[in-house]
Amino acid sequence: MPIPTIPTISTIPPASEPPVDANAPVVELQGLTVRVRDADGVPGRAVVEQLSFSVRAGETVCIVGESGSGKSVTSLATMGLLPREALQASEGRILIDGEDVLAASDERLRILRASRMAMVFQEPMTALNPVQRVGQQVEEVLRLHTRLARAERRARVLAMLESVHLPDVPRIYRSFPHQLSGGQRQRIVIAMALILQPRVLIADEPTTALDVTTQKQILALIRELQQRHRTAVIFITHDFGVVAEIADRIVVMNQGRVVESGARDELLARPREAYTRLLVSSVPSLVPLQRVAPAGEAVLEIRALGKTYGSASRFSRVQPVAAATDISLTVRRGEVVGIVGESGSGKSTVARCAVRLIDPTTGAVLLHGDDIATASRSRLRPLRKRIQIVFQDPYRSLNPRLRVGESIVEGLLNYGASRAEARLKAERALDLVGLPVDAIDRFPHQFSGGQRQRICIARALVMEPDVLVADEAVSALDVSVQAQVLALLDEVRRRVGIGVLFITHDLRVAAQICDTIVVMQHGRIVEAGPAHAVLTQPREAYTRALIHAAPGRHWDFRNFRPAA
């Protein structure tokens, strides 16, 4: 679909707009240091220290590093969005076309954010107002920063929505955020950011929660709009597949400092620093391991499972939606069965039906022959301890007001264990997931994201279940932490013999941990088989499309070179 010509918009001019040098960097950070401010406002520990890099027009610079490395603080400082009561840019300069953002007034910053720089955040649902139609939210940018009439603003918004390849633009314009898919919401946020054609676009993990095909579309969209308008892009991510796909240059950060920087191909193929080599080598390979699936007893059997939301009624205008239809699969002891597919394919619906968080409409879910799909509440209670689930976000899964030990022993106490016995089992579970015993008396916020996910795994394993369901359990983690959690799950299933139902949209992760892969689309299974066969010799066009959409598929990160 061609991008329609978008008319130039006159922004509210400042008193004196600085001239733009076409040969100079669009963005230049010079010795930026950001410090934490204490209760008295005194600067203390540095979270970003002596950071320097530049971005030219039409160039994409990716900032990579683990959580806590200072990536997002850098983006907020560049936008002038640092929370003043908590963080302060104490040294250095941030130049946008030669103008120092750190020296700008609030009014000047407001104009710069409209005409010179814009930002796309990770989660579009939190960036959009849930009670306002999306067209009005995009139009608000024009209303605040231009002198266009209402009809002109609407025409410009419709043209912009067309340019980000949204279908049925008039309907999208009238829609609320919850009525759109995740990919459509992210396109709305991108449209909002680019509608005034800023010189700089900062994208902070904009594709982390998206499936591979939607991710590919968003990355292609950003690149397309960037090339049309010569926008300088700062792309923040922990996904080296994305980095390999879009970066011109890479800046690697660790603990607030630049560890290494350079051109993409040079840095990925020949990383100089040990930290960079650790990150790159932690990226899961898309080439699956040769694994022999366990042939033991079946611990979980899903037979002809169906789930339909809503029901047909002459009194309701809502049509029933079949989220899962005729799903059948088996998980054996010690086996990892992965379910992959796009958002809306029905993966999580199957996972929630398997643990009976939602009731299936049809079919059976058998745990050692016991059907939990139709079990009464009283019959279901003793069966629940035999199948446990780990969710995507560990911080939302843990009560922030309870110590870790209390969260872990809660299930044991509910099933009649004494507190002494429950604490002993909790300590053993923490040891099993590689955490110290003293973690039992600490709170969730005192741990990193990877450590919190280990706690959630310990909480599930302490119940000694037959089946563990992992629903996108590593998708939000840094690559190095992700590698640790995957290794942990692999070790646990070998040591304990637990069967794992692993839900993911990341084919790299599936390739490394799964014995069997089930591919779902539109609520149905389109292909299933041994992981190596499905990923190297896919039979179905949809499976091939998923593999083709995987970012950085041409790179073998473990060997630091493009894949043969």
Coordinates of C-alpha atoms in Angstrom, one line a residue:
M1 CA 0.0 0.0 0.0
P2 CA 1.7 3.3 -1.0
I3 CA 2.0 6.0 1.7
P4 CA -0.2 9.0 0.9
T5 CA 1.4 12.4 0.6
I6 CA 1.0 14.2 3.9
P7 CA 0.7 17.9 3.9
T8 CA 3.3 20.0 5.7
I9 CA 2.1 21.4 9.0
S10 CA 3.2 24.7 10.5
T11 CA 4.0 24.2 14.2
I12 CA 3.8 27.0 16.7
P13 CA 7.2 28.7 16.1
P14 CA 9.5 29.5 19.0
A15 CA 10.9 33.0 19.3
S16 CA 14.0 32.0 17.3
E17 CA 14.3 28.5 15.7
P18 CA 17.9 27.4 15.5
P19 CA 19.2 26.6 12.0
V20 CA 19.6 23.0 11.0
D21 CA 23.0 21.8 9.7
A22 CA 22.3 19.0 7.3
N23 CA 25.8 17.4 7.9
A24 CA 25.6 17.6 11.7
P25 CA 24.2 14.8 14.0
V26 CA 20.5 15.2 14.7
V27 CA 21.0 13.9 18.2
E28 CA 24.2 14.2 20.2
L29 CA 24.7 13.1 23.8
Q30 CA 27.9 14.6 25.3
G31 CA 29.1 13.2 28.7
L32 CA 25.5 12.7 30.1
T33 CA 25.4 11.8 33.8
V34 CA 22.1 11.2 35.5
R35 CA 22.0 10.8 39.3
V36 CA 19.4 9.7 41.9
R37 CA 18.2 12.5 44.1
D38 CA 17.7 11.9 47.8
A39 CA 14.7 13.1 49.9
D40 CA 16.5 16.5 50.3
G41 CA 17.0 16.8 46.5
V42 CA 20.8 16.2 46.7
P43 CA 22.2 14.3 43.8
G44 CA 23.7 10.9 44.8
R45 CA 24.4 7.6 42.9
A46 CA 24.9 7.8 39.2
V47 CA 22.5 5.6 37.1
V48 CA 23.9 6.9 33.8
E49 CA 27.5 8.1 33.8
Q50 CA 29.5 10.0 31.1
L51 CA 27.3 8.7 28.2
S52 CA 28.2 9.9 24.8
F53 CA 26.9 9.0 21.3
S54 CA 25.3 10.6 18.3
V55 CA 22.7 9.8 15.7
R56 CA 22.5 11.2 12.2
A57 CA 19.5 11.7 9.9
G58 CA 18.1 8.5 8.6
E59 CA 20.2 6.4 11.0
T60 CA 19.1 3.8 13.5
V61 CA 21.2 3.5 16.7
C62 CA 20.2 0.6 19.0
I63 CA 20.9 0.8 22.7
V64 CA 21.1 -2.6 24.2
G65 CA 21.8 -3.9 27.7
E66 CA 20.3 -5.7 30.6
S67 CA 17.6 -4.3 32.9
G68 CA 19.1 -1.6 35.1
S69 CA 21.8 -0.7 32.5
G70 CA 20.3 2.9 32.0
K71 CA 18.7 2.5 28.6
S72 CA 15.3 3.8 29.5
V73 CA 16.7 6.6 31.8
T74 CA 18.7 7.7 28.7
S75 CA 15.6 7.9 26.6
L76 CA 13.7 9.8 29.3
A77 CA 16.5 12.3 29.7
T78 CA 16.6 12.9 25.9
M79 CA 12.9 13.6 25.9
G80 CA 13.2 15.9 29.0
L81 CA 10.9 13.5 30.9
L82 CA 13.1 12.6 33.9
P83 CA 11.0 12.7 37.2
R84 CA 12.6 15.7 38.8
E85 CA 12.0 14.5 42.3
A86 CA 13.9 11.3 41.7
L87 CA 16.5 11.8 39.0
Q88 CA 18.6 14.7 37.9
A89 CA 20.9 15.2 34.8
S90 CA 23.8 16.6 36.7
E91 CA 26.4 16.7 33.9
G92 CA 26.7 16.8 30.1
R93 CA 24.5 18.0 27.3
I94 CA 21.8 16.5 25.1
L95 CA 21.8 18.3 21.7
I96 CA 18.8 18.0 19.3
D97 CA 19.9 19.8 16.1
G98 CA 22.4 21.7 18.3
E99 CA 20.0 22.8 20.9
D100 CA 20.5 21.6 24.5
V101 CA 17.5 19.8 25.8
L102 CA 18.7 20.0 29.4
A103 CA 18.9 23.8 29.2
A104 CA 15.4 24.2 27.7
S105 CA 12.4 25.7 29.6
D106 CA 9.3 23.7 30.1
E107 CA 7.5 25.6 27.3
R108 CA 10.4 25.1 24.9
L109 CA 10.5 21.3 25.8
R110 CA 6.7 21.1 25.0
I111 CA 7.4 22.5 21.5
L112 CA 10.5 20.4 21.0
R113 CA 8.5 17.2 21.8
A114 CA 6.1 18.1 19.1
S115 CA 8.3 19.3 16.3
R116 CA 11.7 17.8 16.9
M117 CA 11.4 14.6 18.9
A118 CA 8.9 12.0 19.8
M119 CA 8.7 8.7 21.7
V120 CA 7.0 5.3 21.3
F121 CA 6.7 3.4 24.6
Q122 CA 6.7 -0.4 25.1
E123 CA 3.1 -0.9 26.2
P124 CA 0.6 1.0 23.9
M125 CA -2.3 0.3 26.2
T126 CA -0.7 2.4 29.0
A127 CA 0.3 5.1 26.5
L128 CA -3.3 5.6 25.2
N129 CA -6.2 7.0 27.1
P130 CA -8.7 4.0 27.5
V131 CA -11.8 6.2 27.5
Q132 CA -11.0 8.4 24.5
R133 CA -11.3 7.3 20.8
V134 CA -7.9 6.8 19.2
G135 CA -8.5 9.3 16.4
Q136 CA -9.2 12.1 18.9
Q137 CA -6.0 11.2 20.7
V138 CA -3.9 11.5 17.6
E139 CA -5.7 14.7 16.6
E140 CA -4.9 16.2 20.1
V141 CA -1.3 16.5 19.0
L142 CA -2.4 18.7 16.1
R143 CA -4.8 20.7 18.2
L144 CA -2.1 21.6 20.7
H145 CA 0.7 22.2 18.3
T146 CA -0.8 23.6 15.1
R147 CA -3.2 26.2 13.8
L148 CA -5.1 23.8 11.6
A149 CA -8.9 23.9 11.5
R150 CA -10.9 20.9 12.8
A151 CA -11.6 19.5 9.3
E152 CA -8.0 19.8 8.3
R153 CA -6.8 18.1 11.5
R154 CA -9.2 15.2 10.8
A155 CA -8.0 14.8 7.3
R156 CA -4.4 14.8 8.4
V157 CA -5.1 12.2 11.1
L158 CA -6.9 9.9 8.6
A159 CA -4.0 10.3 6.2
M160 CA -1.5 9.4 8.9
L161 CA -3.5 6.3 10.0
E162 CA -3.5 5.3 6.3
S163 CA 0.3 5.8 6.2
V164 CA 0.8 3.3 9.1
H165 CA -1.1 0.7 7.1
L166 CA -4.2 0.4 9.4
P167 CA -7.2 -1.2 7.8
D168 CA -10.6 0.5 7.6
V169 CA -9.3 3.8 8.7
P170 CA -12.6 5.5 9.4
R171 CA -13.6 2.7 11.8
I172 CA -10.1 2.7 13.5
Y173 CA -10.5 6.5 13.9
R174 CA -13.7 6.0 15.9
S175 CA -12.5 3.0 17.9
F176 CA -11.4 2.9 21.6
P177 CA -8.0 1.3 22.4
H178 CA -9.5 -1.8 23.8
Q179 CA -11.3 -2.5 20.5
L180 CA -7.9 -2.8 18.7
S181 CA -5.3 -5.5 18.6
G182 CA -1.9 -5.0 20.2
G183 CA -0.2 -4.4 16.8
Q184 CA -2.9 -1.9 15.8
R185 CA -2.5 0.0 19.1
Q186 CA 1.2 0.2 18.6
R187 CA 0.6 1.6 15.1
I188 CA -1.7 4.3 16.6
V189 CA 1.1 5.3 19.0
I190 CA 3.6 5.5 16.1
A191 CA 1.1 7.6 14.1
M192 CA 0.8 9.9 17.1
A193 CA 4.6 10.2 17.5
L194 CA 5.3 10.8 13.8
I195 CA 2.3 13.0 12.8
L196 CA 4.4 16.2 13.1
Q197 CA 7.4 14.6 11.3
P198 CA 9.9 14.9 14.2
R199 CA 13.6 14.8 13.5
V200 CA 14.1 12.2 16.2
L201 CA 12.1 9.1 17.1
I202 CA 12.9 7.2 20.4
A203 CA 11.4 3.7 20.5
D204 CA 11.6 2.1 23.9
E205 CA 11.1 -1.7 23.6
P206 CA 8.1 -1.1 21.2
T207 CA 7.9 -4.7 19.9
T208 CA 8.8 -6.7 23.1
A209 CA 5.2 -7.9 23.7
L210 CA 4.3 -8.5 20.0
D211 CA 4.3 -11.8 18.2
V212 CA 6.9 -12.3 15.4
T213 CA 4.7 -11.4 12.4
T214 CA 3.3 -8.2 14.1
Q215 CA 6.8 -7.4 15.2
K216 CA 8.1 -7.7 11.7
Q217 CA 5.3 -5.4 10.4
I218 CA 6.1 -2.7 13.1
L219 CA 9.8 -2.8 12.4
A220 CA 9.2 -2.5 8.6
L221 CA 6.8 0.4 9.3
I222 CA 9.3 2.3 11.4
R223 CA 12.0 1.8 8.8
E224 CA 9.7 2.8 5.9
L225 CA 8.6 6.0 7.6
Q226 CA 12.2 6.7 8.7
Q227 CA 13.5 6.5 5.2
R228 CA 10.7 8.7 3.9
H229 CA 11.3 11.5 6.4
R230 CA 15.0 10.9 7.2
T231 CA 14.2 10.5 10.8
A232 CA 16.9 9.7 13.3
V233 CA 15.9 6.7 15.4
I234 CA 17.1 5.7 18.8
F235 CA 15.8 2.1 19.3
I236 CA 16.0 0.6 22.8
T237 CA 15.8 -3.1 23.1
H238 CA 17.1 -6.3 24.7
D239 CA 16.3 -8.4 21.6
F240 CA 19.4 -9.0 19.5
G241 CA 17.3 -10.4 16.7
V242 CA 15.7 -7.0 16.4
V243 CA 19.1 -5.4 16.6
A244 CA 20.5 -7.5 13.8
E245 CA 17.4 -6.6 11.7
I246 CA 17.3 -2.8 12.0
A247 CA 20.5 -1.3 13.5
D248 CA 23.0 0.8 11.7
R249 CA 25.1 1.2 14.9
I250 CA 24.9 -0.4 18.3
V251 CA 25.6 1.1 21.8
V252 CA 26.0 -1.5 24.5
M253 CA 25.3 -0.3 28.1
N254 CA 26.0 -1.9 31.4
Q255 CA 25.4 -0.2 34.9
G256 CA 25.0 3.2 33.3
R257 CA 28.1 3.2 31.2
V258 CA 28.9 2.5 27.5
V259 CA 30.7 -0.8 27.4
E260 CA 31.2 -0.9 23.6
S261 CA 29.8 0.7 20.5
G262 CA 30.2 0.3 16.8
A263 CA 28.7 -0.6 13.4
R264 CA 26.2 -3.5 13.6
D265 CA 28.0 -6.1 11.5
E266 CA 31.3 -5.5 13.2
L267 CA 30.0 -5.5 16.7
L268 CA 27.8 -8.6 16.3
A269 CA 30.5 -10.6 14.5
R270 CA 33.5 -9.5 16.5
P271 CA 32.4 -8.1 20.0
R272 CA 35.5 -7.0 21.9
E273 CA 34.2 -6.8 25.4
A274 CA 33.3 -9.8 27.6
Y275 CA 30.0 -8.3 28.5
T276 CA 29.0 -7.8 24.9
R277 CA 30.1 -11.4 24.1
L278 CA 27.9 -12.6 27.0
L279 CA 24.8 -10.8 25.7
V280 CA 25.3 -11.9 22.1
S281 CA 26.0 -15.5 23.0
S282 CA 22.9 -15.6 25.2
V283 CA 20.6 -15.1 22.2
P284 CA 18.8 -18.4 21.6
S285 CA 19.5 -20.0 18.2
L286 CA 16.7 -20.4 15.7
V287 CA 18.3 -23.8 14.9
P288 CA 16.6 -26.4 17.2
L289 CA 18.6 -28.8 19.2
Q290 CA 18.5 -32.5 18.2
R291 CA 16.4 -33.8 21.1
V292 CA 14.8 -37.2 21.7
A293 CA 11.3 -36.6 23.1
P294 CA 10.7 -38.6 26.4
A295 CA 8.6 -41.7 25.8
G296 CA 7.3 -42.0 29.4
E297 CA 3.8 -41.9 30.7
A298 CA 1.4 -39.1 29.7
V299 CA 0.9 -36.6 32.5
L300 CA -1.4 -34.3 30.6
E301 CA -3.8 -35.1 27.7
I302 CA -5.9 -32.5 26.1
R303 CA -8.6 -34.0 23.9
A304 CA -10.8 -32.2 21.4
L305 CA -10.7 -29.0 23.6
G306 CA -12.9 -26.1 22.6
K307 CA -13.5 -22.7 24.1
T308 CA -16.1 -20.3 22.8
Y309 CA -16.6 -16.8 24.3
G310 CA -20.1 -15.4 24.2
S311 CA -23.3 -17.2 23.1
A312 CA -25.7 -16.7 20.3
S313 CA -28.8 -14.8 21.4
R314 CA -31.5 -12.8 19.7
F315 CA -31.1 -10.3 22.6
S316 CA -27.4 -9.8 22.1
R317 CA -25.5 -8.2 19.2
V318 CA -22.3 -9.8 20.3
Q319 CA -21.4 -12.8 18.1
P320 CA -19.7 -15.9 19.7
V321 CA -16.0 -16.1 19.2
A322 CA -14.3 -19.5 19.0
A323 CA -10.9 -19.0 20.7
A324 CA -10.0 -22.6 20.5
T325 CA -11.4 -25.5 18.4
D326 CA -10.6 -29.2 18.5
I327 CA -7.3 -28.9 20.3
S328 CA -5.6 -32.2 21.1
L329 CA -2.1 -32.7 22.5
T330 CA -0.2 -34.9 25.0
V331 CA 2.6 -33.9 27.5
R332 CA 4.6 -36.8 28.8
R333 CA 6.7 -36.9 31.9
G334 CA 9.9 -34.9 31.4
E335 CA 8.7 -33.5 28.1
V336 CA 8.5 -29.9 27.0
V337 CA 5.6 -29.3 24.6
G338 CA 5.6 -25.8 23.1
I339 CA 2.6 -24.0 21.7
V340 CA 3.5 -21.2 19.3
G341 CA 1.5 -18.8 17.1
E342 CA 0.5 -15.2 16.7
S343 CA -1.4 -13.1 19.2
G344 CA -5.1 -14.3 19.1
S345 CA -4.1 -17.8 17.9
G346 CA -5.6 -19.3 21.1
K347 CA -2.3 -20.2 22.9
S348 CA -3.1 -18.6 26.2
T349 CA -6.7 -19.8 26.1
V350 CA -5.5 -23.4 25.9
A351 CA -3.1 -22.8 28.8
R352 CA -5.8 -21.3 31.0
C353 CA -8.2 -24.1 30.1
A354 CA -5.5 -26.6 30.9
V355 CA -5.2 -25.3 34.5
R356 CA -9.0 -24.6 34.7
L357 CA -8.6 -20.9 35.2
I358 CA -11.4 -20.7 32.6
D359 CA -13.9 -23.4 31.8
P360 CA -13.6 -25.2 28.4
T361 CA -16.7 -25.3 26.3
T362 CA -16.1 -28.8 25.0
G363 CA -13.5 -31.5 25.3
A364 CA -11.4 -33.0 28.1
V365 CA -8.2 -32.1 30.1
L366 CA -6.8 -35.3 31.7
L367 CA -4.3 -35.3 34.5
H368 CA -3.3 -39.0 34.8
G369 CA -6.8 -39.9 33.7
D370 CA -8.6 -37.4 35.9
D371 CA -10.7 -35.0 33.8
I372 CA -10.3 -31.5 35.3
A373 CA -12.4 -29.9 32.5
T374 CA -15.7 -31.2 34.0
A375 CA -14.7 -31.7 37.6
S376 CA -16.9 -30.1 40.3
R377 CA -15.3 -27.5 42.6
S378 CA -14.9 -30.0 45.4
R379 CA -13.3 -32.6 43.0
L380 CA -11.1 -29.9 41.4
R381 CA -9.5 -28.7 44.5
P382 CA -7.1 -31.7 45.2
L383 CA -6.3 -31.9 41.4
R384 CA -5.1 -28.3 41.2
K385 CA -1.9 -28.9 43.1
R386 CA -0.9 -31.4 40.4
I387 CA -0.8 -28.7 37.6
Q388 CA 0.7 -25.2 38.2
I389 CA 1.2 -22.2 36.0
V390 CA 3.9 -19.5 35.7
F391 CA 2.7 -16.2 34.1
Q392 CA 4.6 -13.7 31.9
D393 CA 5.0 -10.9 34.5
P394 CA 6.5 -12.1 37.8
Y395 CA 5.9 -8.8 39.5
R396 CA 2.2 -8.9 38.9
S397 CA 2.1 -12.6 40.0
L398 CA 3.6 -11.8 43.4
N399 CA 1.9 -9.9 46.2
P400 CA 4.3 -6.9 46.8
R401 CA 3.3 -6.7 50.4
L402 CA 4.1 -10.3 51.2
R403 CA 7.6 -11.6 51.8
V404 CA 8.8 -14.2 49.3
G405 CA 8.5 -17.0 51.8
E406 CA 4.8 -16.2 52.5
S407 CA 4.0 -16.3 48.8
I408 CA 5.8 -19.6 48.3
V409 CA 4.2 -21.4 51.3
E410 CA 0.7 -20.1 50.7
G411 CA -0.3 -23.1 48.6
L412 CA 1.2 -25.7 50.9
L413 CA -0.6 -24.2 53.9
N414 CA -3.9 -24.2 52.0
Y415 CA -3.4 -27.9 51.5
G416 CA -2.8 -28.7 55.1
A417 CA 1.0 -28.6 55.5
S418 CA 2.4 -27.3 58.8
R419 CA 4.2 -24.0 58.7
A420 CA 7.5 -25.6 59.6
E421 CA 7.1 -28.3 56.9
A422 CA 6.1 -25.6 54.4
R423 CA 9.1 -23.4 55.2
L424 CA 11.4 -26.3 54.8
K425 CA 10.0 -27.1 51.4
A426 CA 10.1 -23.5 50.4
E427 CA 13.8 -23.3 51.2
R428 CA 14.4 -26.5 49.1
A429 CA 12.5 -25.0 46.2
L430 CA 14.5 -21.7 46.3
D431 CA 17.7 -23.8 46.3
L432 CA 16.4 -25.7 43.3
V433 CA 15.9 -22.5 41.3
G434 CA 19.3 -21.1 42.3
L435 CA 18.3 -18.5 44.9
P436 CA 19.8 -18.2 48.4
V437 CA 17.8 -19.3 51.5
D438 CA 17.8 -15.8 52.9
A439 CA 15.6 -14.7 49.9
I440 CA 12.7 -16.2 51.8
D441 CA 12.5 -13.2 54.1
R442 CA 12.8 -10.5 51.5
F443 CA 10.1 -8.7 49.4
P444 CA 9.6 -9.0 45.6
H445 CA 10.8 -5.5 44.9
Q446 CA 14.2 -6.4 46.3
F447 CA 14.9 -8.8 43.4
S448 CA 15.6 -8.4 39.7
G449 CA 13.1 -9.5 37.1
G450 CA 14.9 -12.7 36.5
Q451 CA 15.0 -13.5 40.2
R452 CA 11.3 -12.8 40.6
Q453 CA 10.6 -15.2 37.8
R454 CA 12.7 -17.8 39.6
I455 CA 10.6 -17.2 42.7
C456 CA 7.4 -17.8 40.7
I457 CA 8.9 -21.0 39.4
A458 CA 9.8 -22.0 43.0
R459 CA 6.2 -21.3 44.1
A460 CA 4.9 -23.6 41.4
L461 CA 7.4 -26.4 42.0
V462 CA 7.0 -26.4 45.8
M463 CA 3.5 -28.0 45.2
E464 CA 5.4 -31.0 43.5
P465 CA 3.1 -30.8 40.4
D466 CA 3.0 -33.3 37.5
V467 CA 2.6 -30.5 35.0
L468 CA 4.0 -27.0 34.8
V469 CA 2.4 -24.5 32.4
A470 CA 4.6 -21.6 31.4
D471 CA 2.7 -18.9 29.7
E472 CA 5.2 -16.5 28.0
A473 CA 7.3 -17.0 31.1
V474 CA 10.6 -15.5 29.6
S475 CA 9.3 -13.1 26.9
A476 CA 9.9 -9.9 29.0
L477 CA 13.4 -10.9 30.3
D478 CA 16.8 -9.8 29.1
V479 CA 18.6 -12.3 26.9
S480 CA 21.1 -13.2 29.6
V481 CA 18.4 -13.7 32.2
Q482 CA 16.2 -15.5 29.7
A483 CA 19.0 -17.9 29.0
Q484 CA 19.4 -18.6 32.8
V485 CA 15.6 -19.2 33.3
L486 CA 15.5 -21.5 30.2
A487 CA 18.4 -23.5 31.5
L488 CA 16.7 -23.7 34.9
L489 CA 13.5 -25.0 33.4
D490 CA 15.4 -27.6 31.4
E491 CA 17.3 -28.7 34.5
V492 CA 14.2 -28.9 36.6
R493 CA 12.3 -31.0 34.1
R494 CA 15.3 -33.4 33.9
R495 CA 15.8 -33.6 37.6
V496 CA 12.2 -33.7 38.7
G497 CA 10.6 -35.3 35.7
I498 CA 7.9 -32.7 35.4
G499 CA 6.0 -32.3 32.1
V500 CA 6.0 -28.7 30.8
L501 CA 3.4 -27.0 28.5
F502 CA 5.4 -24.0 27.2
I503 CA 3.5 -21.1 25.6
T504 CA 5.6 -18.6 23.6
H505 CA 5.6 -16.4 20.5
D506 CA 9.4 -16.5 20.3
L507 CA 10.5 -19.3 18.0
R508 CA 14.1 -19.0 19.2
V509 CA 13.1 -19.9 22.7
A510 CA 10.9 -22.7 21.4
A511 CA 13.8 -24.1 19.4
Q512 CA 16.0 -24.4 22.4
I513 CA 13.7 -25.8 25.0
C514 CA 10.9 -27.7 23.3
D515 CA 10.9 -31.4 22.5
T516 CA 7.6 -31.0 20.6
I517 CA 6.1 -28.0 19.0
V518 CA 2.4 -27.3 18.3
V519 CA 1.6 -24.4 15.9
M520 CA -1.7 -22.7 16.4
Q521 CA -3.6 -20.2 14.1
H522 CA -7.1 -18.8 14.6
G523 CA -7.8 -21.2 17.5
R524 CA -6.8 -24.4 15.6
I525 CA -3.7 -26.5 15.4
V526 CA -2.2 -26.2 11.9
E527 CA 1.0 -28.3 12.5
A528 CA 2.5 -30.4 15.3
G529 CA 5.6 -32.6 15.6
P530 CA 9.1 -32.9 16.9
A531 CA 10.7 -29.4 17.3
H532 CA 13.5 -30.1 14.9
A533 CA 11.2 -31.3 12.2
V534 CA 8.7 -28.4 12.6
L535 CA 11.4 -25.7 12.6
T536 CA 13.7 -27.1 9.9
Q537 CA 11.1 -28.8 7.6
P538 CA 7.8 -27.1 8.2
R539 CA 4.9 -28.5 6.1
E540 CA 2.5 -25.6 6.4
A541 CA 2.8 -22.2 4.8
Y542 CA 1.8 -20.5 8.1
T543 CA 4.6 -22.2 10.0
R544 CA 7.0 -21.1 7.3
A545 CA 5.7 -17.5 7.6
L546 CA 6.3 -17.5 11.3
I547 CA 9.9 -18.7 10.8
H548 CA 10.5 -16.2 8.1
A549 CA 9.2 -13.4 10.3
A550 CA 11.7 -14.2 13.1
P551 CA 14.0 -11.1 13.4
G552 CA 17.7 -11.7 12.9
R553 CA 17.1 -15.2 11.5
H554 CA 20.2 -14.8 9.2
W555 CA 22.5 -14.5 12.2
D556 CA 24.0 -17.3 14.3
F557 CA 24.6 -15.4 17.5
R558 CA 26.4 -18.2 19.3
N559 CA 29.2 -18.1 16.7
F560 CA 29.1 -14.3 16.2
R561 CA 28.6 -14.5 12.5
P562 CA 25.8 -14.5 9.9
A563 CA 24.2 -17.9 9.6
A564 CA 25.2 -19.9 6.6

